[in-house]
Amino acid sequence: MRLWSIHPRYFDPQALTSSWREGLIAQRVLQEPGSSLRAHPQLQRFLEADEPLEAIAAYLNGVADEAQERDIVFDRARVVASGVLPEPLVVTDGQLDYEWGNLRRHLLGRSPDVASRWAKVWRPQPHPVFVVVGGGVASWELA
């Protein structure tokens, strides 16, 4: 499961679709308190939010907004919460850089035209649910 901290504008169609799908899986896991998947490292920051379901809904809404910009329709009725957060989630600049390197490698391999479009971006904007703070790569990423 990969729940990117990067703004979905940088995604190719495959990453956009998989972010939607994996976000929906995360939402289902967050709804099931006994699920063994709740321990998945990618869910840690959503579980730490005051309202985990609102946090994942905000994430999904950001992905759906980008899809809509591209005339791709994701069924927003599948999002179980409003996605209204009292404050954004936090991502470190080190984590954003780490993910950017991963995404760029994926794009170079499967969507070179998209990789080329973003080649001059040193650090991407975060997904709208996140605010960037200083720091290194997340501990759950390296586990």
GROMACS .gro file of N, CA and C in nm:
model
  429
    1MET      N    1   0.086  -0.117   0.000
    1MET     CA    2   0.000   0.000   0.000
    1MET      C    3   0.090   0.123   0.000
    2ARG      N    4   0.062   0.218  -0.089
    2ARG     CA    5   0.136   0.343  -0.093
    2ARG      C    6   0.035   0.457  -0.094
    3LEU      N    7   0.040   0.538   0.010
    3LEU     CA    8  -0.044   0.658   0.018
    3LEU      C    9   0.052   0.777   0.008
    4TRP      N   10   0.070   0.824  -0.113
    4TRP     CA   11   0.169   0.927  -0.142
    4TRP      C   12   0.141   1.057  -0.067
    5SER      N   13   0.247   1.122  -0.023
    5SER     CA   14   0.238   1.255   0.037
    5SER      C   15   0.244   1.363  -0.072
    6ILE      N   16   0.276   1.324  -0.191
    6ILE     CA   17   0.294   1.414  -0.306
    6ILE      C   18   0.158   1.451  -0.364
    7HIS      N   19   0.149   1.574  -0.412
    7HIS     CA   20   0.024   1.619  -0.476
    7HIS      C   21  -0.004   1.529  -0.597
    8PRO      N   22  -0.128   1.486  -0.614
    8PRO     CA   23  -0.164   1.397  -0.725
    8PRO      C   24  -0.144   1.458  -0.864
    9ARG      N   25  -0.122   1.589  -0.875
    9ARG     CA   26  -0.100   1.649  -1.008
    9ARG      C   27   0.022   1.589  -1.076
   10TYR      N   28   0.116   1.535  -0.997
   10TYR     CA   29   0.239   1.480  -1.053
   10TYR      C   30   0.224   1.335  -1.099
   11PHE      N   31   0.109   1.275  -1.073
   11PHE     CA   32   0.088   1.134  -1.101
   11PHE      C   33   0.057   1.108  -1.249
   12ASP      N   34   0.101   0.993  -1.295
   12ASP     CA   35   0.052   0.943  -1.423
   12ASP      C   36  -0.082   0.876  -1.395
   13PRO      N   37  -0.155   0.835  -1.498
   13PRO     CA   38  -0.286   0.772  -1.473
   13PRO      C   39  -0.280   0.649  -1.383
   14GLN      N   40  -0.173   0.572  -1.393
   14GLN     CA   41  -0.161   0.453  -1.310
   14GLN      C   42  -0.148   0.490  -1.162
   15ALA      N   43  -0.066   0.588  -1.132
   15ALA     CA   44  -0.049   0.629  -0.992
   15ALA      C   45  -0.176   0.693  -0.938
   16LEU      N   46  -0.246   0.768  -1.022
   16LEU     CA   47  -0.370   0.830  -0.978
   16LEU      C   48  -0.474   0.724  -0.944
   17THR      N   49  -0.488   0.626  -1.031
   17THR     CA   50  -0.585   0.519  -1.007
   17THR      C   51  -0.547   0.434  -0.887
   18SER      N   52  -0.419   0.402  -0.874
   18SER     CA   53  -0.379   0.319  -0.760
   18SER      C   54  -0.391   0.396  -0.629
   19SER      N   55  -0.369   0.528  -0.632
   19SER     CA   56  -0.387   0.607  -0.510
   19SER      C   57  -0.533   0.605  -0.465
   20TRP      N   58  -0.623   0.614  -0.560
   20TRP     CA   59  -0.766   0.606  -0.528
   20TRP      C   60  -0.798   0.469  -0.468
   21ARG      N   61  -0.756   0.365  -0.537
   21ARG     CA   62  -0.785   0.229  -0.493
   21ARG      C   63  -0.725   0.201  -0.355
   22GLU      N   64  -0.600   0.237  -0.336
   22GLU     CA   65  -0.534   0.210  -0.209
   22GLU      C   66  -0.589   0.298  -0.097
   23GLY      N   67  -0.632   0.418  -0.131
   23GLY     CA   68  -0.698   0.503  -0.032
   23GLY      C   69  -0.829   0.442   0.015
   24LEU      N   70  -0.903   0.381  -0.079
   24LEU     CA   71  -1.028   0.314  -0.041
   24LEU      C   72  -1.001   0.192   0.047
   25ILE      N   73  -0.893   0.121   0.017
   25ILE     CA   74  -0.855   0.007   0.102
   25ILE      C   75  -0.820   0.058   0.241
   26ALA      N   76  -0.744   0.167   0.248
   26ALA     CA   77  -0.707   0.224   0.377
   26ALA      C   78  -0.831   0.267   0.454
   27GLN      N   79  -0.926   0.326   0.385
   27GLN     CA   80  -1.051   0.368   0.451
   27GLN      C   81  -1.122   0.248   0.513
   28ARG      N   82  -1.129   0.139   0.437
   28ARG     CA   83  -1.195   0.018   0.487
   28ARG      C   84  -1.122  -0.035   0.610
   29VAL      N   85  -0.989  -0.035   0.605
   29VAL     CA   86  -0.910  -0.083   0.719
   29VAL      C   87  -0.933   0.005   0.841
   30LEU      N   88  -0.939   0.137   0.821
   30LEU     CA   89  -0.961   0.228   0.932
   30LEU      C   90  -1.100   0.211   0.994
   31GLN      N   91  -1.194   0.159   0.917
   31GLN     CA   92  -1.329   0.135   0.968
   31GLN      C   93  -1.336   0.007   1.051
   32GLU      N   94  -1.236  -0.079   1.041
   32GLU     CA   95  -1.237  -0.208   1.108
   32GLU      C   96  -1.131  -0.210   1.218
   33PRO      N   97  -1.170  -0.179   1.342
   33PRO     CA   98  -1.072  -0.169   1.451
   33PRO      C   99  -0.987  -0.294   1.471
   34GLY      N  100  -1.038  -0.409   1.441
   34GLY     CA  101  -0.963  -0.533   1.464
   34GLY      C  102  -0.879  -0.578   1.346
   35SER      N  103  -0.877  -0.503   1.239
   35SER     CA  104  -0.805  -0.544   1.119
   35SER      C  105  -0.655  -0.550   1.144
   36SER      N  106  -0.593  -0.659   1.100
   36SER     CA  107  -0.448  -0.672   1.114
   36SER      C  108  -0.376  -0.571   1.025
   37LEU      N  109  -0.441  -0.522   0.922
   37LEU     CA  110  -0.378  -0.425   0.832
   37LEU      C  111  -0.365  -0.287   0.895
   38ARG      N  112  -0.429  -0.263   1.010
   38ARG     CA  113  -0.415  -0.133   1.078
   38ARG      C  114  -0.271  -0.106   1.118
   39ALA      N  115  -0.190  -0.210   1.125
   39ALA     CA  116  -0.049  -0.193   1.161
   39ALA      C  117   0.037  -0.156   1.040
   40HIS      N  118  -0.022  -0.147   0.923
   40HIS     CA  119   0.055  -0.113   0.804
   40HIS      C  120   0.119   0.025   0.822
   41PRO      N  121   0.249   0.036   0.795
   41PRO     CA  122   0.319   0.163   0.817
   41PRO      C  123   0.256   0.283   0.745
   42GLN      N  124   0.200   0.264   0.628
   42GLN     CA  125   0.141   0.374   0.552
   42GLN      C  126   0.019   0.434   0.622
   43LEU      N  127  -0.041   0.360   0.716
   43LEU     CA  128  -0.159   0.409   0.785
   43LEU      C  129  -0.127   0.487   0.912
   44GLN      N  130  -0.001   0.483   0.956
   44GLN     CA  131   0.036   0.542   1.084
   44GLN      C  132  -0.008   0.687   1.096
   45ARG      N  133   0.024   0.769   0.996
   45ARG     CA  134  -0.009   0.912   1.009
   45ARG      C  135  -0.158   0.939   1.005
   46PHE      N  136  -0.234   0.852   0.939
   46PHE     CA  137  -0.380   0.868   0.940
   46PHE      C  138  -0.437   0.825   1.075
   47LEU      N  139  -0.381   0.718   1.133
   47LEU     CA  140  -0.425   0.674   1.265
   47LEU      C  141  -0.391   0.776   1.373
   48GLU      N  142  -0.285   0.853   1.352
   48GLU     CA  143  -0.246   0.954   1.451
   48GLU      C  144  -0.332   1.080   1.442
   49ALA      N  145  -0.409   1.095   1.336
   49ALA     CA  146  -0.497   1.211   1.323
   49ALA      C  147  -0.608   1.203   1.427
   50ASP      N  148  -0.661   1.318   1.468
   50ASP     CA  149  -0.772   1.319   1.563
   50ASP      C  150  -0.890   1.240   1.510
   51GLU      N  151  -0.915   1.251   1.381
   51GLU     CA  152  -1.026   1.181   1.314
   51GLU      C  153  -0.970   1.104   1.195
   52PRO      N  154  -0.924   0.979   1.214
   52PRO     CA  155  -0.862   0.904   1.105
   52PRO      C  156  -0.949   0.890   0.980
   53LEU      N  157  -1.080   0.868   0.998
   53LEU     CA  158  -1.166   0.855   0.880
   53LEU      C  159  -1.180   0.987   0.805
   54GLU      N  160  -1.181   1.097   0.876
   54GLU     CA  161  -1.185   1.228   0.810
   54GLU      C  162  -1.054   1.251   0.735
   55ALA      N  163  -0.943   1.208   0.795
   55ALA     CA  164  -0.813   1.227   0.732
   55ALA      C  165  -0.803   1.148   0.602
   56ILE      N  166  -0.845   1.023   0.602
   56ILE     CA  167  -0.837   0.945   0.478
   56ILE      C  168  -0.940   0.995   0.377
   57ALA      N  169  -1.053   1.044   0.425
   57ALA     CA  170  -1.152   1.103   0.332
   57ALA      C  171  -1.095   1.228   0.265
   58ALA      N  172  -1.023   1.309   0.342
   58ALA     CA  173  -0.960   1.428   0.284
   58ALA      C  174  -0.856   1.386   0.180
   59TYR      N  175  -0.783   1.280   0.209
   59TYR     CA  176  -0.686   1.227   0.114
   59TYR      C  177  -0.756   1.183  -0.015
   60LEU      N  178  -0.860   1.103   0.001
   60LEU     CA  179  -0.934   1.054  -0.115
   60LEU      C  180  -0.995   1.170  -0.196
   61ASN      N  181  -1.048   1.271  -0.127
   61ASN     CA  182  -1.104   1.386  -0.197
   61ASN      C  183  -0.999   1.458  -0.280
   62GLY      N  184  -0.877   1.467  -0.228
   62GLY     CA  185  -0.769   1.530  -0.305
   62GLY      C  186  -0.736   1.453  -0.431
   63VAL      N  187  -0.736   1.320  -0.421
   63VAL     CA  188  -0.711   1.236  -0.538
   63VAL      C  189  -0.827   1.250  -0.638
   64ALA      N  190  -0.950   1.248  -0.587
   64ALA     CA  191  -1.067   1.262  -0.674
   64ALA      C  192  -1.071   1.399  -0.741
   65ASP      N  193  -1.028   1.503  -0.671
   65ASP     CA  194  -1.023   1.637  -0.732
   65ASP      C  195  -0.929   1.639  -0.851
   66GLU      N  196  -0.812   1.578  -0.836
   66GLU     CA  197  -0.717   1.573  -0.948
   66GLU      C  198  -0.773   1.489  -1.062
   67ALA      N  199  -0.836   1.378  -1.030
   67ALA     CA  200  -0.897   1.296  -1.135
   67ALA      C  201  -1.000   1.377  -1.212
   68GLN      N  202  -1.081   1.452  -1.141
   68GLN     CA  203  -1.185   1.535  -1.204
   68GLN      C  204  -1.121   1.638  -1.298
   69GLU      N  205  -1.007   1.695  -1.258
   69GLU     CA  206  -0.935   1.789  -1.345
   69GLU      C  207  -0.896   1.725  -1.477
   70ARG      N  208  -0.878   1.593  -1.475
   70ARG     CA  209  -0.837   1.518  -1.595
   70ARG      C  210  -0.956   1.450  -1.663
   71ASP      N  211  -1.075   1.484  -1.621
   71ASP     CA  212  -1.197   1.422  -1.675
   71ASP      C  213  -1.204   1.272  -1.649
   72ILE      N  214  -1.150   1.232  -1.535
   72ILE     CA  215  -1.160   1.095  -1.487
   72ILE      C  216  -1.258   1.097  -1.371
   73VAL      N  217  -1.350   1.003  -1.369
   73VAL     CA  218  -1.452   1.004  -1.265
   73VAL      C  219  -1.427   0.892  -1.164
   74PHE      N  220  -1.406   0.931  -1.040
   74PHE     CA  221  -1.401   0.836  -0.930
   74PHE      C  222  -1.530   0.854  -0.851
   75ASP      N  223  -1.584   0.744  -0.802
   75ASP     CA  224  -1.713   0.747  -0.732
   75ASP      C  225  -1.695   0.800  -0.590
   76ARG      N  226  -1.719   0.930  -0.573
   76ARG     CA  227  -1.703   0.994  -0.442
   76ARG      C  228  -1.803   0.941  -0.339
   77ALA      N  229  -1.906   0.875  -0.383
   77ALA     CA  230  -2.001   0.816  -0.288
   77ALA      C  231  -1.935   0.707  -0.204
   78ARG      N  232  -1.821   0.658  -0.248
   78ARG     CA  233  -1.749   0.554  -0.173
   78ARG      C  234  -1.671   0.612  -0.054
   79VAL      N  235  -1.658   0.743  -0.049
   79VAL     CA  236  -1.588   0.808   0.062
   79VAL      C  237  -1.687   0.823   0.177
   80VAL      N  238  -1.654   0.767   0.293
   80VAL     CA  239  -1.752   0.755   0.402
   80VAL      C  240  -1.758   0.876   0.496
   81ALA      N  241  -1.665   0.968   0.483
   81ALA     CA  242  -1.665   1.085   0.572
   81ALA      C  243  -1.655   1.211   0.486
   82SER      N  244  -1.672   1.326   0.550
   82SER     CA  245  -1.672   1.453   0.476
   82SER      C  246  -1.533   1.494   0.431
   83GLY      N  247  -1.431   1.452   0.504
   83GLY     CA  248  -1.295   1.492   0.471
   83GLY      C  249  -1.258   1.628   0.524
   84VAL      N  250  -1.335   1.676   0.620
   84VAL     CA  251  -1.304   1.805   0.682
   84VAL      C  252  -1.214   1.779   0.803
   85LEU      N  253  -1.095   1.837   0.798
   85LEU     CA  254  -0.999   1.820   0.908
   85LEU      C  255  -0.982   1.951   0.983
   86PRO      N  256  -0.970   1.945   1.116
   86PRO     CA  257  -0.946   2.068   1.191
   86PRO      C  258  -0.808   2.127   1.160
   87GLU      N  259  -0.714   2.041   1.125
   87GLU     CA  260  -0.581   2.087   1.085
   87GLU      C  261  -0.520   1.984   0.991
   88PRO      N  262  -0.429   2.028   0.905
   88PRO     CA  263  -0.372   1.933   0.809
   88PRO      C  264  -0.282   1.831   0.878
   89LEU      N  265  -0.257   1.723   0.806
   89LEU     CA  266  -0.159   1.626   0.852
   89LEU      C  267  -0.020   1.682   0.821
   90VAL      N  268   0.080   1.627   0.886
   90VAL     CA  269   0.217   1.675   0.870
   90VAL      C  270   0.299   1.576   0.789
   91VAL      N  271   0.379   1.628   0.698
   91VAL     CA  272   0.478   1.547   0.627
   91VAL      C  273   0.610   1.625   0.632
   92THR      N  274   0.720   1.554   0.651
   92THR     CA  275   0.849   1.622   0.654
   92THR      C  276   0.902   1.643   0.513
   93ASP      N  277   0.988   1.743   0.499
   93ASP     CA  278   1.048   1.767   0.368
   93ASP      C  279   1.135   1.647   0.326
   94GLY      N  280   1.198   1.580   0.423
   94GLY     CA  281   1.275   1.461   0.391
   94GLY      C  282   1.189   1.348   0.337
   95GLN      N  283   1.070   1.331   0.393
   95GLN     CA  284   0.977   1.229   0.345
   95GLN      C  285   0.929   1.263   0.205
   96LEU      N  286   0.897   1.390   0.183
   96LEU     CA  287   0.851   1.433   0.052
   96LEU      C  288   0.960   1.409  -0.053
   97ASP      N  289   1.084   1.441  -0.020
   97ASP     CA  290   1.196   1.418  -0.112
   97ASP      C  291   1.213   1.269  -0.140
   98TYR      N  292   1.202   1.187  -0.036
   98TYR     CA  293   1.215   1.042  -0.051
   98TYR      C  294   1.108   0.988  -0.147
   99GLU      N  295   0.985   1.030  -0.124
   99GLU     CA  296   0.875   0.984  -0.210
   99GLU      C  297   0.892   1.036  -0.353
  100TRP      N  298   0.940   1.160  -0.367
  100TRP     CA  299   0.959   1.217  -0.500
  100TRP      C  300   1.059   1.133  -0.579
  101GLY      N  301   1.166   1.090  -0.515
  101GLY     CA  302   1.261   1.002  -0.582
  101GLY      C  303   1.196   0.872  -0.626
  102ASN      N  304   1.114   0.813  -0.539
  102ASN     CA  305   1.045   0.689  -0.574
  102ASN      C  306   0.948   0.710  -0.690
  103LEU      N  307   0.868   0.815  -0.682
  103LEU     CA  308   0.771   0.840  -0.789
  103LEU      C  309   0.841   0.867  -0.921
  104ARG      N  310   0.948   0.947  -0.918
  104ARG     CA  311   1.020   0.977  -1.043
  104ARG      C  312   1.073   0.849  -1.108
  105ARG      N  313   1.125   0.756  -1.028
  105ARG     CA  314   1.173   0.629  -1.084
  105ARG      C  315   1.059   0.553  -1.150
  106HIS      N  316   0.943   0.550  -1.085
  106HIS     CA  317   0.826   0.483  -1.145
  106HIS      C  318   0.788   0.551  -1.276
  107LEU      N  319   0.782   0.682  -1.274
  107LEU     CA  320   0.742   0.757  -1.394
  107LEU      C  321   0.841   0.738  -1.508
  108LEU      N  322   0.969   0.741  -1.478
  108LEU     CA  323   1.069   0.721  -1.583
  108LEU      C  324   1.052   0.586  -1.651
  109GLY      N  325   1.013   0.485  -1.574
  109GLY     CA  326   0.996   0.352  -1.630
  109GLY      C  327   0.867   0.331  -1.707
  110ARG      N  328   0.758   0.391  -1.661
  110ARG     CA  329   0.630   0.358  -1.724
  110ARG      C  330   0.564   0.475  -1.794
  111SER      N  331   0.601   0.598  -1.761
  111SER     CA  332   0.539   0.717  -1.822
  111SER      C  333   0.645   0.825  -1.842
  112PRO      N  334   0.739   0.801  -1.934
  112PRO     CA  335   0.848   0.898  -1.952
  112PRO      C  336   0.800   1.039  -1.989
  113ASP      N  337   0.686   1.049  -2.056
  113ASP     CA  338   0.633   1.181  -2.091
  113ASP      C  339   0.593   1.259  -1.965
  114VAL      N  340   0.535   1.189  -1.868
  114VAL     CA  341   0.498   1.255  -1.742
  114VAL      C  342   0.624   1.289  -1.663
  115ALA      N  343   0.721   1.198  -1.662
  115ALA     CA  344   0.848   1.225  -1.593
  115ALA      C  345   0.915   1.348  -1.653
  116SER      N  346   0.911   1.360  -1.782
  116SER     CA  347   0.972   1.474  -1.852
  116SER      C  348   0.902   1.605  -1.815
  117ARG      N  349   0.769   1.601  -1.804
  117ARG     CA  350   0.692   1.720  -1.769
  117ARG      C  351   0.736   1.778  -1.634
  118TRP      N  352   0.776   1.690  -1.542
  118TRP     CA  353   0.810   1.733  -1.407
  118TRP      C  354   0.961   1.727  -1.379
  119ALA      N  355   1.042   1.714  -1.483
  119ALA     CA  356   1.187   1.694  -1.466
  119ALA      C  357   1.255   1.808  -1.391
  120LYS      N  358   1.206   1.930  -1.403
  120LYS     CA  359   1.271   2.044  -1.339
  120LYS      C  360   1.219   2.071  -1.198
  121VAL      N  361   1.126   1.989  -1.151
  121VAL     CA  362   1.073   2.007  -1.015
  121VAL      C  363   1.172   1.946  -0.916
  122TRP      N  364   1.224   2.031  -0.829
  122TRP     CA  365   1.320   1.985  -0.730
  122TRP      C  366   1.247   1.920  -0.612
  123ARG      N  367   1.145   1.988  -0.563
  123ARG     CA  368   1.063   1.932  -0.456
  123ARG      C  369   0.917   1.957  -0.493
  124PRO      N  370   0.836   1.851  -0.500
  124PRO     CA  371   0.696   1.868  -0.540
  124PRO      C  372   0.613   1.928  -0.426
  125GLN      N  373   0.499   1.979  -0.463
  125GLN     CA  374   0.404   2.022  -0.362
  125GLN      C  375   0.345   1.898  -0.295
  126PRO      N  376   0.304   1.911  -0.170
  126PRO     CA  377   0.243   1.796  -0.103
  126PRO      C  378   0.097   1.780  -0.144
  127HIS      N  379   0.046   1.663  -0.120
  127HIS     CA  380  -0.098   1.639  -0.134
  127HIS      C  381  -0.167   1.745  -0.047
  128PRO      N  382  -0.283   1.795  -0.088
  128PRO     CA  383  -0.349   1.902  -0.013
  128PRO      C  384  -0.381   1.872   0.133
  129VAL      N  385  -0.380   1.747   0.173
  129VAL     CA  386  -0.410   1.712   0.312
  129VAL      C  387  -0.289   1.735   0.404
  130PHE      N  388  -0.171   1.758   0.344
  130PHE     CA  389  -0.047   1.770   0.422
  130PHE      C  390   0.008   1.912   0.424
  131VAL      N  391   0.077   1.941   0.533
  131VAL     CA  392   0.160   2.061   0.544
  131VAL      C  393   0.303   2.011   0.567
  132VAL      N  394   0.399   2.078   0.503
  132VAL     CA  395   0.538   2.035   0.509
  132VAL      C  396   0.611   2.103   0.625
  133VAL      N  397   0.685   2.022   0.700
  133VAL     CA  398   0.771   2.071   0.807
  133VAL      C  399   0.911   2.013   0.784
  134GLY      N  400   1.009   2.070   0.849
  134GLY     CA  401   1.145   2.017   0.836
  134GLY      C  402   1.158   1.881   0.902
  135GLY      N  403   1.244   1.800   0.847
  135GLY     CA  404   1.268   1.669   0.907
  135GLY      C  405   1.313   1.568   0.804
  136GLY      N  406   1.347   1.451   0.851
  136GLY     CA  407   1.397   1.345   0.766
  136GLY      C  408   1.288   1.253   0.715
  137VAL      N  409   1.332   1.141   0.664
  137VAL     CA  410   1.240   1.039   0.614
  137VAL      C  411   1.167   0.978   0.734
  138ALA      N  412   1.039   0.951   0.718
  138ALA     CA  413   0.958   0.896   0.827
  138ALA      C  414   1.012   0.761   0.872
  139SER      N  415   1.009   0.738   1.002
  139SER     CA  416   1.059   0.613   1.058
  139SER      C  417   0.983   0.493   1.003
  140TRP      N  418   0.853   0.509   0.980
  140TRP     CA  419   0.775   0.396   0.928
  140TRP      C  420   0.813   0.363   0.783
  141GLU      N  421   0.872   0.456   0.713
  141GLU     CA  422   0.916   0.432   0.575
  141GLU      C  423   1.038   0.342   0.573
  142LEU      N  424   1.124   0.359   0.669
  142LEU     CA  425   1.250   0.287   0.672
  142LEU      C  426   1.242   0.155   0.748
  143ALA      N  427   1.126   0.129   0.808
  143ALA     CA  428   1.112   0.006   0.889
  143ALA      C  429   1.108  -0.118   0.803
   0.00000   0.00000   0.00000
